[in-house]
Structure formats: C-alpha cells, structure tokens
PDB file of C-alpha atoms in Angstrom:
ATOM      1  CA  MET C   1       0.000   0.000   0.000  1.00 56.00           C
ATOM      2  CA  PHE C   2       2.859   2.387   0.785  1.00 66.00           C
ATOM      3  CA  ALA C   3       4.387   1.618  -2.618  1.00 65.00           C
ATOM      4  CA  VAL C   4       1.109   2.559  -4.328  1.00 65.00           C
ATOM      5  CA  PHE C   5       0.969   5.829  -2.378  1.00 68.00           C
ATOM      6  CA  ARG C   6       4.610   6.592  -3.215  1.00 72.00           C
ATOM      7  CA  ASP C   7       4.072   5.989  -6.942  1.00 69.00           C
ATOM      8  CA  LEU C   8       0.973   8.173  -6.985  1.00 71.00           C
ATOM      9  CA  VAL C   9       2.736  11.054  -5.251  1.00 71.00           C
ATOM     10  CA  ARG C  10       5.840  10.713  -7.433  1.00 73.00           C
ATOM     11  CA  TYR C  11       4.262  10.281 -10.862  1.00 71.00           C
ATOM     12  CA  ASN C  12       0.746  11.744 -10.620  1.00 77.00           C
ATOM     13  CA  LEU C  13       0.369  15.504 -10.209  1.00 82.00           C
ATOM     14  CA  GLU C  14      -3.430  15.256  -9.913  1.00 84.00           C
ATOM     15  CA  PHE C  15      -3.098  12.958  -6.907  1.00 85.00           C
ATOM     16  CA  THR C  16      -0.687  15.338  -5.179  1.00 88.00           C
ATOM     17  CA  ILE C  17      -2.915  18.378  -5.757  1.00 91.00           C
ATOM     18  CA  GLY C  18      -6.003  16.462  -4.653  1.00 90.00           C
ATOM     19  CA  LEU C  19      -4.215  15.200  -1.549  1.00 90.00           C
ATOM     20  CA  ILE C  20      -3.153  18.742  -0.602  1.00 92.00           C
ATOM     21  CA  LEU C  21      -6.662  20.164  -1.086  1.00 93.00           C
ATOM     22  CA  VAL C  22      -8.361  17.374   0.872  1.00 93.00           C
ATOM     23  CA  SER C  23      -5.724  17.585   3.624  1.00 93.00           C
ATOM     24  CA  ILE C  24      -6.381  21.311   4.068  1.00 94.00           C
ATOM     25  CA  VAL C  25     -10.124  20.705   4.372  1.00 94.00           C
ATOM     26  CA  VAL C  26      -9.636  17.768   6.770  1.00 94.00           C
ATOM     27  CA  ILE C  27      -7.309  19.789   9.023  1.00 95.00           C
ATOM     28  CA  PHE C  28      -9.834  22.631   9.005  1.00 94.00           C
ATOM     29  CA  ALA C  29     -12.595  20.182   9.956  1.00 94.00           C
ATOM     30  CA  LEU C  30     -10.492  18.693  12.777  1.00 94.00           C
ATOM     31  CA  LEU C  31     -10.163  22.146  14.348  1.00 93.00           C
ATOM     32  CA  SER C  32     -13.847  21.857  15.296  1.00 91.00           C
ATOM     33  CA  PHE C  33     -12.851  19.509  18.120  1.00 92.00           C
ATOM     34  CA  VAL C  34     -11.117  22.431  19.863  1.00 90.00           C
ATOM     35  CA  SER C  35     -13.844  24.958  19.113  1.00 86.00           C
ATOM     36  CA  PRO C  36     -14.376  27.433  21.987  1.00 87.00           C
ATOM     37  CA  VAL C  37     -18.079  27.788  21.094  1.00 85.00           C
ATOM     38  CA  ASP C  38     -20.976  25.431  20.456  1.00 85.00           C
ATOM     39  CA  PRO C  39     -21.687  25.665  16.694  1.00 85.00           C
ATOM     40  CA  THR C  40     -25.379  24.882  17.250  1.00 83.00           C
ATOM     41  CA  LEU C  41     -25.951  27.972  19.438  1.00 84.00           C
ATOM     42  CA  ILE C  42     -27.048  31.259  17.878  1.00 85.00           C
ATOM     43  CA  TYR C  43     -26.379  34.915  18.756  1.00 87.00           C
ATOM     44  CA  MET C  44     -23.117  34.121  20.508  1.00 85.00           C
ATOM     45  CA  ALA C  45     -21.338  36.885  18.550  1.00 86.00           C
ATOM     46  CA  VAL C  46     -22.177  40.228  16.966  1.00 86.00           C
ATOM     47  CA  PRO C  47     -24.177  39.464  13.775  1.00 88.00           C
ATOM     48  CA  ASP C  48     -23.071  40.354  10.241  1.00 85.00           C
ATOM     49  CA  GLN C  49     -19.448  41.183  11.036  1.00 87.00           C
ATOM     50  CA  PRO C  50     -17.099  40.997   8.018  1.00 89.00           C
ATOM     51  CA  PRO C  51     -13.896  38.931   8.144  1.00 89.00           C
ATOM     52  CA  SER C  52     -11.425  40.490  10.560  1.00 88.00           C
ATOM     53  CA  ALA C  53      -8.654  39.630  13.014  1.00 88.00           C
ATOM     54  CA  GLN C  54     -11.287  38.747  15.622  1.00 87.00           C
ATOM     55  CA  TYR C  55     -13.576  36.817  13.270  1.00 86.00           C
ATOM     56  CA  TRP C  56     -11.439  35.304  10.516  1.00 90.00           C
ATOM     57  CA  PHE C  57     -14.424  34.264   8.384  1.00 90.00           C
ATOM     58  CA  GLY C  58     -16.773  36.916   9.768  1.00 89.00           C
ATOM     59  CA  THR C  59     -20.106  36.250  11.490  1.00 89.00           C
ATOM     60  CA  ASN C  60     -23.513  35.493  10.019  1.00 88.00           C
ATOM     61  CA  SER C  61     -26.934  37.015  10.637  1.00 88.00           C
ATOM     62  CA  ARG C  62     -27.592  34.398  13.317  1.00 88.00           C
ATOM     63  CA  GLY C  63     -24.713  35.632  15.452  1.00 87.00           C
ATOM     64  CA  GLN C  64     -22.381  32.691  14.790  1.00 89.00           C
ATOM     65  CA  ASP C  65     -18.642  32.802  14.190  1.00 90.00           C
ATOM     66  CA  LEU C  66     -18.390  31.396  10.652  1.00 91.00           C
ATOM     67  CA  PHE C  67     -14.897  29.963  11.178  1.00 92.00           C
ATOM     68  CA  TRP C  68     -16.043  27.571  13.876  1.00 92.00           C
ATOM     69  CA  GLN C  69     -19.451  27.102  12.277  1.00 92.00           C
ATOM     70  CA  LEU C  70     -17.886  25.991   8.996  1.00 93.00           C
ATOM     71  CA  SER C  71     -15.286  23.860  10.778  1.00 94.00           C
ATOM     72  CA  ALA C  72     -18.058  21.863  12.457  1.00 93.00           C
ATOM     73  CA  ALA C  73     -20.089  21.797   9.240  1.00 93.00           C
ATOM     74  CA  PHE C  74     -17.248  20.313   7.189  1.00 94.00           C
ATOM     75  CA  ARG C  75     -16.454  17.822   9.949  1.00 94.00           C
ATOM     76  CA  ASN C  76     -20.057  16.577   9.948  1.00 93.00           C
ATOM     77  CA  SER C  77     -20.272  16.486   6.150  1.00 93.00           C
ATOM     78  CA  LEU C  78     -16.979  14.591   5.789  1.00 94.00           C
ATOM     79  CA  ILE C  79     -18.039  12.085   8.452  1.00 94.00           C
ATOM     80  CA  PHE C  80     -21.340  11.712   6.629  1.00 94.00           C
ATOM     81  CA  GLY C  81     -19.606  11.118   3.295  1.00 93.00           C
ATOM     82  CA  VAL C  82     -17.159   8.597   4.770  1.00 94.00           C
ATOM     83  CA  THR C  83     -20.010   6.734   6.510  1.00 94.00           C
ATOM     84  CA  VAL C  84     -22.011   6.419   3.287  1.00 94.00           C
ATOM     85  CA  ALA C  85     -18.932   5.408   1.293  1.00 93.00           C
ATOM     86  CA  VAL C  86     -17.807   2.737   3.798  1.00 94.00           C
ATOM     87  CA  LEU C  87     -21.255   1.163   4.145  1.00 94.00           C
ATOM     88  CA  SER C  88     -21.937   1.167   0.410  1.00 94.00           C
ATOM     89  CA  ARG C  89     -18.438  -0.252  -0.298  1.00 92.00           C
ATOM     90  CA  ILE C  90     -19.211  -3.178   2.024  1.00 93.00           C
ATOM     91  CA  ILE C  91     -22.412  -3.902   0.101  1.00 93.00           C
ATOM     92  CA  SER C  92     -20.824  -3.466  -3.343  1.00 93.00           C
ATOM     93  CA  ILE C  93     -17.817  -5.672  -2.485  1.00 92.00           C
ATOM     94  CA  THR C  94     -20.029  -8.414  -1.064  1.00 91.00           C
ATOM     95  CA  VAL C  95     -22.472  -8.401  -3.979  1.00 92.00           C
ATOM     96  CA  GLY C  96     -19.821  -7.963  -6.684  1.00 91.00           C
ATOM     97  CA  LEU C  97     -17.425 -10.671  -5.496  1.00 91.00           C
ATOM     98  CA  LEU C  98     -20.165 -13.188  -4.721  1.00 90.00           C
ATOM     99  CA  SER C  99     -21.942 -12.603  -8.005  1.00 90.00           C
ATOM    100  CA  GLY C 100     -18.792 -12.869 -10.094  1.00 88.00           C
ATOM    101  CA  TYR C 101     -17.254 -15.874  -8.340  1.00 86.00           C
ATOM    102  CA  VAL C 102     -20.245 -18.050  -7.483  1.00 86.00           C
ATOM    103  CA  GLY C 103     -22.194 -17.393 -10.697  1.00 82.00           C
ATOM    104  CA  GLY C 104     -25.314 -19.366 -11.567  1.00 86.00           C
ATOM    105  CA  TRP C 105     -28.582 -18.500  -9.857  1.00 89.00           C
ATOM    106  CA  VAL C 106     -26.731 -16.454  -7.221  1.00 89.00           C
ATOM    107  CA  ASP C 107     -25.369 -14.185  -9.953  1.00 88.00           C
ATOM    108  CA  ARG C 108     -28.775 -13.860 -11.615  1.00 92.00           C
ATOM    109  CA  VAL C 109     -30.573 -13.013  -8.359  1.00 92.00           C
ATOM    110  CA  LEU C 110     -27.963 -10.507  -7.182  1.00 92.00           C
ATOM    111  CA  MET C 111     -27.779  -8.776 -10.564  1.00 91.00           C
ATOM    112  CA  PHE C 112     -31.590  -8.650 -10.729  1.00 92.00           C
ATOM    113  CA  ILE C 113     -31.628  -6.859  -7.357  1.00 92.00           C
ATOM    114  CA  ASN C 114     -28.713  -4.701  -8.532  1.00 92.00           C
ATOM    115  CA  ASP C 115     -30.613  -3.599 -11.641  1.00 90.00           C
ATOM    116  CA  ILE C 116     -33.662  -2.691  -9.533  1.00 90.00           C
ATOM    117  CA  PHE C 117     -31.561  -0.349  -7.377  1.00 90.00           C
ATOM    118  CA  VAL C 118     -29.971   1.162 -10.510  1.00 88.00           C
ATOM    119  CA  ALA C 119     -33.409   2.015 -11.887  1.00 88.00           C
ATOM    120  CA  VAL C 120     -34.824   3.436  -8.647  1.00 87.00           C
ATOM    121  CA  PRO C 121     -35.027   7.288  -8.570  1.00 88.00           C
ATOM    122  CA  ILE C 122     -32.993   8.142  -5.486  1.00 89.00           C
ATOM    123  CA  PHE C 123     -33.862  11.780  -4.833  1.00 89.00           C
ATOM    124  CA  PRO C 124     -37.672  11.409  -4.610  1.00 90.00           C
ATOM    125  CA  ILE C 125     -37.231   8.406  -2.299  1.00 90.00           C
ATOM    126  CA  LEU C 126     -34.933  10.394   0.012  1.00 89.00           C
ATOM    127  CA  VAL C 127     -37.508  13.212   0.134  1.00 89.00           C
ATOM    128  CA  LEU C 128     -40.200  10.626   0.953  1.00 89.00           C
ATOM    129  CA  PHE C 129     -38.064   9.197   3.762  1.00 87.00           C
ATOM    130  CA  TYR C 130     -37.639  12.705   5.151  1.00 87.00           C
ATOM    131  CA  PHE C 131     -41.411  13.242   5.397  1.00 87.00           C
ATOM    132  CA  VAL C 132     -41.939   9.777   6.908  1.00 86.00           C
ATOM    133  CA  LEU C 133     -39.047   9.952   9.398  1.00 83.00           C
ATOM    134  CA  ARG C 134     -38.932  13.706   9.919  1.00 77.00           C
ATOM    135  CA  ASN C 135     -38.684  13.539  13.727  1.00 74.00           C
ATOM    136  CA  SER C 136     -35.967  10.870  13.693  1.00 77.00           C
ATOM    137  CA  MET C 137     -34.077  11.762  10.512  1.00 80.00           C
ATOM    138  CA  ASP C 138     -30.572  12.414  11.823  1.00 83.00           C
ATOM    139  CA  SER C 139     -27.352  12.320   9.793  1.00 85.00           C
ATOM    140  CA  PHE C 140     -26.630   8.652  10.552  1.00 88.00           C
ATOM    141  CA  THR C 141     -30.121   7.567   9.508  1.00 89.00           C
ATOM    142  CA  LEU C 142     -29.783   9.512   6.262  1.00 90.00           C
ATOM    143  CA  ALA C 143     -26.332   7.954   5.724  1.00 91.00           C
ATOM    144  CA  LEU C 144     -27.781   4.443   6.161  1.00 92.00           C
ATOM    145  CA  ILE C 145     -30.540   5.162   3.653  1.00 91.00           C
ATOM    146  CA  MET C 146     -28.152   6.651   1.106  1.00 92.00           C
ATOM    147  CA  ALA C 147     -25.708   3.750   1.534  1.00 92.00           C
ATOM    148  CA  CYS C 148     -28.505   1.400   0.479  1.00 90.00           C
ATOM    149  CA  PHE C 149     -28.682   3.231  -2.861  1.00 91.00           C
ATOM    150  CA  GLY C 150     -25.003   3.990  -3.444  1.00 89.00           C
ATOM    151  CA  TRP C 151     -23.652   0.538  -4.264  1.00 90.00           C
ATOM    152  CA  PRO C 152     -25.171  -0.965  -7.475  1.00 90.00           C
ATOM    153  CA  PHE C 153     -22.951   0.628 -10.160  1.00 89.00           C
ATOM    154  CA  ASP C 154     -19.780  -0.236  -8.242  1.00 89.00           C
ATOM    155  CA  ALA C 155     -21.004  -3.768  -7.496  1.00 91.00           C
ATOM    156  CA  ARG C 156     -21.340  -4.427 -11.229  1.00 90.00           C
ATOM    157  CA  LEU C 157     -17.821  -3.067 -11.798  1.00 89.00           C
ATOM    158  CA  ILE C 158     -16.387  -5.326  -9.087  1.00 90.00           C
ATOM    159  CA  ARG C 159     -18.338  -8.269 -10.526  1.00 90.00           C
ATOM    160  CA  SER C 160     -16.666  -7.775 -13.914  1.00 88.00           C
ATOM    161  CA  VAL C 161     -13.247  -8.040 -12.242  1.00 87.00           C
ATOM    162  CA  ALA C 162     -14.326 -11.075 -10.207  1.00 87.00           C
ATOM    163  CA  LEU C 163     -15.469 -12.863 -13.377  1.00 86.00           C
ATOM    164  CA  GLY C 164     -11.931 -12.638 -14.746  1.00 85.00           C
ATOM    165  CA  LEU C 165     -10.304 -13.656 -11.461  1.00 84.00           C
ATOM    166  CA  LYS C 166     -12.538 -16.718 -11.239  1.00 83.00           C
ATOM    167  CA  HIS C 167     -10.669 -18.444 -14.092  1.00 80.00           C
ATOM    168  CA  ARG C 168      -7.153 -17.425 -13.072  1.00 84.00           C
ATOM    169  CA  GLU C 169      -4.650 -20.117 -12.150  1.00 82.00           C
ATOM    170  CA  PHE C 170      -4.200 -18.979  -8.543  1.00 84.00           C
ATOM    171  CA  THR C 171      -7.966 -19.298  -7.971  1.00 82.00           C
ATOM    172  CA  ARG C 172      -7.895 -22.914  -9.155  1.00 82.00           C
ATOM    173  CA  HIS C 173      -4.931 -23.629  -6.881  1.00 83.00           C
ATOM    174  CA  ALA C 174      -6.804 -22.109  -3.927  1.00 81.00           C
ATOM    175  CA  VAL C 175      -9.866 -24.258  -4.632  1.00 80.00           C
ATOM    176  CA  PHE C 176      -7.783 -27.418  -5.015  1.00 82.00           C
ATOM    177  CA  ALA C 177      -6.068 -26.582  -1.725  1.00 80.00           C
ATOM    178  CA  GLY C 178      -9.455 -26.737  -0.014  1.00 79.00           C
ATOM    179  CA  MET C 179     -10.033 -23.030   0.618  1.00 80.00           C
ATOM    180  CA  SER C 180     -13.642 -22.096   1.273  1.00 81.00           C
ATOM    181  CA  THR C 181     -15.514 -19.560  -0.871  1.00 80.00           C
ATOM    182  CA  ARG C 182     -15.193 -16.967   1.890  1.00 85.00           C
ATOM    183  CA  LYS C 183     -11.419 -17.410   2.075  1.00 85.00           C
ATOM    184  CA  VAL C 184     -11.003 -17.311  -1.694  1.00 84.00           C
ATOM    185  CA  LEU C 185     -12.942 -14.056  -1.909  1.00 84.00           C
ATOM    186  CA  LEU C 186     -11.293 -12.362   1.077  1.00 84.00           C
ATOM    187  CA  GLU C 187      -7.706 -13.581   0.695  1.00 82.00           C
ATOM    188  CA  GLU C 188      -7.320 -14.103  -3.061  1.00 83.00           C
ATOM    189  CA  HIS C 189      -9.777 -11.825  -4.870  1.00 84.00           C
ATOM    190  CA  LEU C 190     -10.292  -8.873  -2.535  1.00 85.00           C
ATOM    191  CA  PRO C 191      -6.719  -7.478  -2.926  1.00 83.00           C
ATOM    192  CA  TYR C 192      -7.254  -7.273  -6.705  1.00 82.00           C
ATOM    193  CA  VAL C 193     -10.374  -5.103  -6.398  1.00 85.00           C
ATOM    194  CA  MET C 194      -9.070  -2.776  -3.666  1.00 83.00           C
ATOM    195  CA  PRO C 195      -7.782  -0.122  -6.142  1.00 79.00           C
ATOM    196  CA  ILE C 196     -11.302  -0.009  -7.618  1.00 83.00           C
ATOM    197  CA  VAL C 197     -12.755   0.188  -4.113  1.00 86.00           C
ATOM    198  CA  PHE C 198     -10.547   3.174  -3.217  1.00 84.00           C
ATOM    199  CA  SER C 199     -11.395   4.956  -6.456  1.00 81.00           C
ATOM    200  CA  THR C 200     -15.135   4.426  -6.121  1.00 87.00           C
ATOM    201  CA  PHE C 201     -14.861   5.391  -2.440  1.00 90.00           C
ATOM    202  CA  MET C 202     -13.890   8.936  -3.473  1.00 88.00           C
ATOM    203  CA  ASN C 203     -16.630   9.067  -6.110  1.00 88.00           C
ATOM    204  CA  ASN C 204     -19.181   7.875  -3.585  1.00 91.00           C
ATOM    205  CA  MET C 205     -18.120  10.550  -1.105  1.00 91.00           C
ATOM    206  CA  LEU C 206     -18.618  13.177  -3.807  1.00 90.00           C
ATOM    207  CA  TRP C 207     -22.052  11.787  -4.623  1.00 92.00           C
ATOM    208  CA  SER C 208     -23.231  11.507  -1.016  1.00 92.00           C
ATOM    209  CA  ILE C 209     -21.973  14.914   0.132  1.00 92.00           C
ATOM    210  CA  GLY C 210     -23.402  16.562  -2.977  1.00 91.00           C
ATOM    211  CA  LEU C 211     -26.784  14.932  -2.449  1.00 92.00           C
ATOM    212  CA  GLU C 212     -26.784  15.874   1.239  1.00 91.00           C
ATOM    213  CA  VAL C 213     -26.053  19.490   0.300  1.00 91.00           C
ATOM    214  CA  THR C 214     -28.954  19.436  -2.161  1.00 91.00           C
ATOM    215  CA  LEU C 215     -31.359  18.012   0.416  1.00 90.00           C
ATOM    216  CA  ALA C 216     -30.219  20.470   3.100  1.00 90.00           C
ATOM    217  CA  VAL C 217     -30.481  23.532   0.857  1.00 89.00           C
ATOM    218  CA  LEU C 218     -34.070  22.515   0.116  1.00 88.00           C
ATOM    219  CA  GLY C 219     -34.749  22.028   3.839  1.00 85.00           C
ATOM    220  CA  PHE C 220     -35.111  18.224   3.773  1.00 88.00           C
ATOM    221  CA  THR C 221     -32.618  17.453   6.568  1.00 85.00           C
ATOM    222  CA  ASN C 222     -32.105  18.324  10.227  1.00 84.00           C
ATOM    223  CA  LEU C 223     -31.416  22.052   9.864  1.00 84.00           C
ATOM    224  CA  ASN C 224     -30.106  22.384  13.422  1.00 85.00           C
ATOM    225  CA  ASN C 225     -27.164  20.097  12.638  1.00 87.00           C
ATOM    226  CA  PRO C 226     -24.327  22.116  11.072  1.00 90.00           C
ATOM    227  CA  THR C 227     -23.365  20.696   7.675  1.00 91.00           C
ATOM    228  CA  ILE C 228     -22.258  22.262   4.412  1.00 91.00           C
ATOM    229  CA  GLY C 229     -25.837  22.169   3.172  1.00 90.00           C
ATOM    230  CA  THR C 230     -27.427  23.689   6.279  1.00 91.00           C
ATOM    231  CA  VAL C 231     -24.918  26.572   6.256  1.00 91.00           C
ATOM    232  CA  LEU C 232     -26.026  27.391   2.704  1.00 91.00           C
ATOM    233  CA  TYR C 233     -29.683  26.940   3.667  1.00 91.00           C
ATOM    234  CA  TRP C 234     -29.514  29.524   6.455  1.00 91.00           C
ATOM    235  CA  ALA C 235     -27.492  31.905   4.268  1.00 90.00           C
ATOM    236  CA  ASN C 236     -30.177  31.681   1.593  1.00 89.00           C
ATOM    237  CA  SER C 237     -32.983  32.029   4.162  1.00 89.00           C
ATOM    238  CA  HIS C 238     -31.470  35.267   5.463  1.00 88.00           C
ATOM    239  CA  SER C 239     -30.816  36.582   1.919  1.00 85.00           C
ATOM    240  CA  ALA C 240     -27.110  36.901   2.641  1.00 85.00           C
ATOM    241  CA  ILE C 241     -26.173  38.303  -0.769  1.00 85.00           C
ATOM    242  CA  VAL C 242     -29.055  40.810  -0.798  1.00 86.00           C
ATOM    243  CA  VAL C 243     -28.190  42.257   2.630  1.00 85.00           C
ATOM    244  CA  GLY C 244     -24.476  42.387   1.807  1.00 86.00           C
ATOM    245  CA  VAL C 245     -23.248  39.488   3.961  1.00 87.00           C
ATOM    246  CA  TRP C 246     -21.369  38.037   0.979  1.00 90.00           C
ATOM    247  CA  TRP C 247     -18.850  36.110   3.105  1.00 88.00           C
ATOM    248  CA  TRP C 248     -21.650  33.877   4.426  1.00 89.00           C
ATOM    249  CA  LEU C 249     -21.930  32.331   0.948  1.00 90.00           C
ATOM    250  CA  ALA C 250     -18.546  33.038  -0.627  1.00 90.00           C
ATOM    251  CA  ILE C 251     -16.339  31.325   1.969  1.00 91.00           C
ATOM    252  CA  PRO C 252     -18.408  28.098   2.185  1.00 92.00           C
ATOM    253  CA  VAL C 253     -18.539  27.906  -1.622  1.00 92.00           C
ATOM    254  CA  VAL C 254     -14.739  28.244  -1.890  1.00 93.00           C
ATOM    255  CA  LEU C 255     -14.263  25.470   0.686  1.00 93.00           C
ATOM    256  CA  ILE C 256     -16.842  23.278  -1.052  1.00 92.00           C
ATOM    257  CA  VAL C 257     -15.045  23.715  -4.382  1.00 93.00           C
ATOM    258  CA  MET C 258     -11.746  22.782  -2.709  1.00 93.00           C
ATOM    259  CA  THR C 259     -13.333  19.667  -1.198  1.00 92.00           C
ATOM    260  CA  PHE C 260     -15.038  18.480  -4.372  1.00 92.00           C
ATOM    261  CA  LEU C 261     -12.043  19.268  -6.576  1.00 93.00           C
ATOM    262  CA  GLY C 262      -9.699  17.450  -4.195  1.00 92.00           C
ATOM    263  CA  LEU C 263     -11.883  14.335  -4.014  1.00 90.00           C
ATOM    264  CA  PHE C 264     -12.383  14.392  -7.788  1.00 90.00           C
ATOM    265  CA  LEU C 265      -8.634  14.562  -8.456  1.00 90.00           C
ATOM    266  CA  LEU C 266      -8.002  11.704  -6.025  1.00 87.00           C
ATOM    267  CA  ALA C 267     -10.647   9.587  -7.771  1.00 85.00           C
ATOM    268  CA  VAL C 268      -9.274  10.395 -11.243  1.00 84.00           C
ATOM    269  CA  SER C 269      -5.698   9.627 -10.226  1.00 82.00           C
ATOM    270  CA  MET C 270      -6.766   6.309  -8.703  1.00 79.00           C
ATOM    271  CA  ASN C 271      -8.600   5.444 -11.932  1.00 76.00           C
ATOM    272  CA  GLU C 272      -5.435   6.172 -13.888  1.00 75.00           C
ATOM    273  CA  TYR C 273      -3.386   4.037 -11.520  1.00 72.00           C
ATOM    274  CA  ILE C 274      -5.763   1.112 -12.057  1.00 69.00           C
ATOM    275  CA  ASP C 275      -5.145   1.314 -15.829  1.00 62.00           C
ATOM    276  CA  PRO C 276      -1.667  -0.196 -16.469  1.00 55.00           C
ATOM    277  CA  ARG C 277      -1.190   1.758 -19.724  1.00 56.00           C
ATOM    278  CA  SER C 278      -1.848   5.100 -18.035  1.00 55.00           C
ATOM    279  CA  ARG C 279       0.448   4.185 -15.163  1.00 53.00           C
ATOM    280  CA  LEU C 280       3.318   3.240 -17.492  1.00 52.00           C
ATOM    281  CA  ARG C 281       2.816   6.417 -19.529  1.00 59.00           C
ATOM    282  CA  ARG C 282       3.022   8.503 -16.352  1.00 53.00           C
ATOM    283  CA  MET C 283       6.255   6.770 -15.347  1.00 53.00           C
ATOM    284  CA  GLY C 284       7.772   7.456 -18.764  1.00 54.00           C
ATOM    285  CA  ALA C 285       7.909   3.831 -19.888  1.00 48.00           C
TER     286      ALA C 285
END
C-alpha cells in the first residue's frame, strides 16, 4: 500500500494536488474539536461582522462565528460522506465478489436486485423518507438510507473483475487446496479489487456529500445540525447576498469547491493508476 501511495505522489500531479486540497479541508474540519463555542448555538457573537482579526471568516446574521461554524459543518459532512462510502463499499464488495465468483442463480438473483436499485429514482425516495421519518431523521439515519442506494454501479464493476479472477490459475490452486468460498474471496480476490474500491470510495463521497447538500439547501434534513448544506440553507434564508453578507456564501462555496475538486482529483488519479497503460505512460515507460 505504501508503494502505491509513493508511486501516486511521485508520478501523478493530480493525486498530489487532490491530496493537498483534501488535507487542508480535513485539518480545518479537525479544528472543530477544539472549538471554543458550540456551533449549534445562535447569537453568541455580533451578527453580520465581516472577516477580521477577531472573526477570521466573519459572522452570520444568526450571530455565529463562521470559522467555527464551517469547521463543524465540514467535519459533519466529511463524516457523513465517509459513513455512506464505507457502508456502500461493504455492500458493493459483497455483492460484486459473490456474483462474479459463485455465478449461476446467485449471480442472476444478485444482478436482478442490482438492476432494480440502478433504476430506482434516489432523490424522490430520500424526500419521501424525510417526510416519513422527519422527527428521527438524523445524519446517521440519512447515511444508512443513502448507503442502500449507493452501491449498485460499483457492485457491477467489481463483478466484472471477479469474473476474470474466477478463471485465473491462482484461484484454481486455492480451490484445489481446499479453501472455502469466503477465504477465496477475502484472501485471493479482494486485494485485486481494492484499487477499484478506493477509487469508487472517493466518487461515492462526492455523490453523497453533494446529495446531502442538495437536500439540506431545500430544507429536507435536520437544519439544526451544522453541515455544508445547512450553512447554505440559512445563508439563503437570510438573503445573505441581498443584505451584503457576501462572506456567508462566498467562503463556504470556496471550501466546497476545494473539497469536491480534491476528491475528484483523487478519484481520477486512482482510476489512472488502475489502468496499467496510463500508469506506465506517467512513469515514462
């Protein structure tokens, strides 16, 4: 794993830039753990103060210090994205490897279920869940629901790799040696799909955070929980641009662009690393 990281840093500029951008955002989010104020409380500072030495990112119309408010918001959104990505990766790996290796009726059933989830319109269902579970719709519940819809495309990709691994010589040797299906999948096949898992992990974080922002801006999440989307929701509700509080929208948007661009570059660089021809071209072979 260290060798993969070293090659990416050495030969892939996109990976390095993406790593720097994401690291800046992560460090900023980690500062929320030493915040001197509770980001959920309002009117703890003078409202509508522009960025200054006292308030680095200014304050909003709700009397909140935007530096600490955004730090907590990005922490919650990153945790949300990681939660969705991890849970959906578990589902996609399980379905993809089982479907590709076992084959037969197991493959047909799993791919039938996979195709159903591909065809399901996600956004209307998430809005429906919000109205049904409004009183208990916290970030973790929303993450669980989104994880149930974030796996099918990646499961089919992993299945295509597993189909090729199934007929490789080392798989036959493992079967002849008496290894169970679980051991073959975990010890022999899983390492081969991990680069795909890491790449789709970044893409899934982009998808989940973007969808959470969309839901929050429309008011379909817990608005008292600071996230990227709820910060934008309250800025829009108080007409931040109209009243001249431009920093309430401008600073979050800049940080969002940094986050999305960083994750996108990491995903693209991982995709290039998976492709042997791209990797050799980068290394000058």
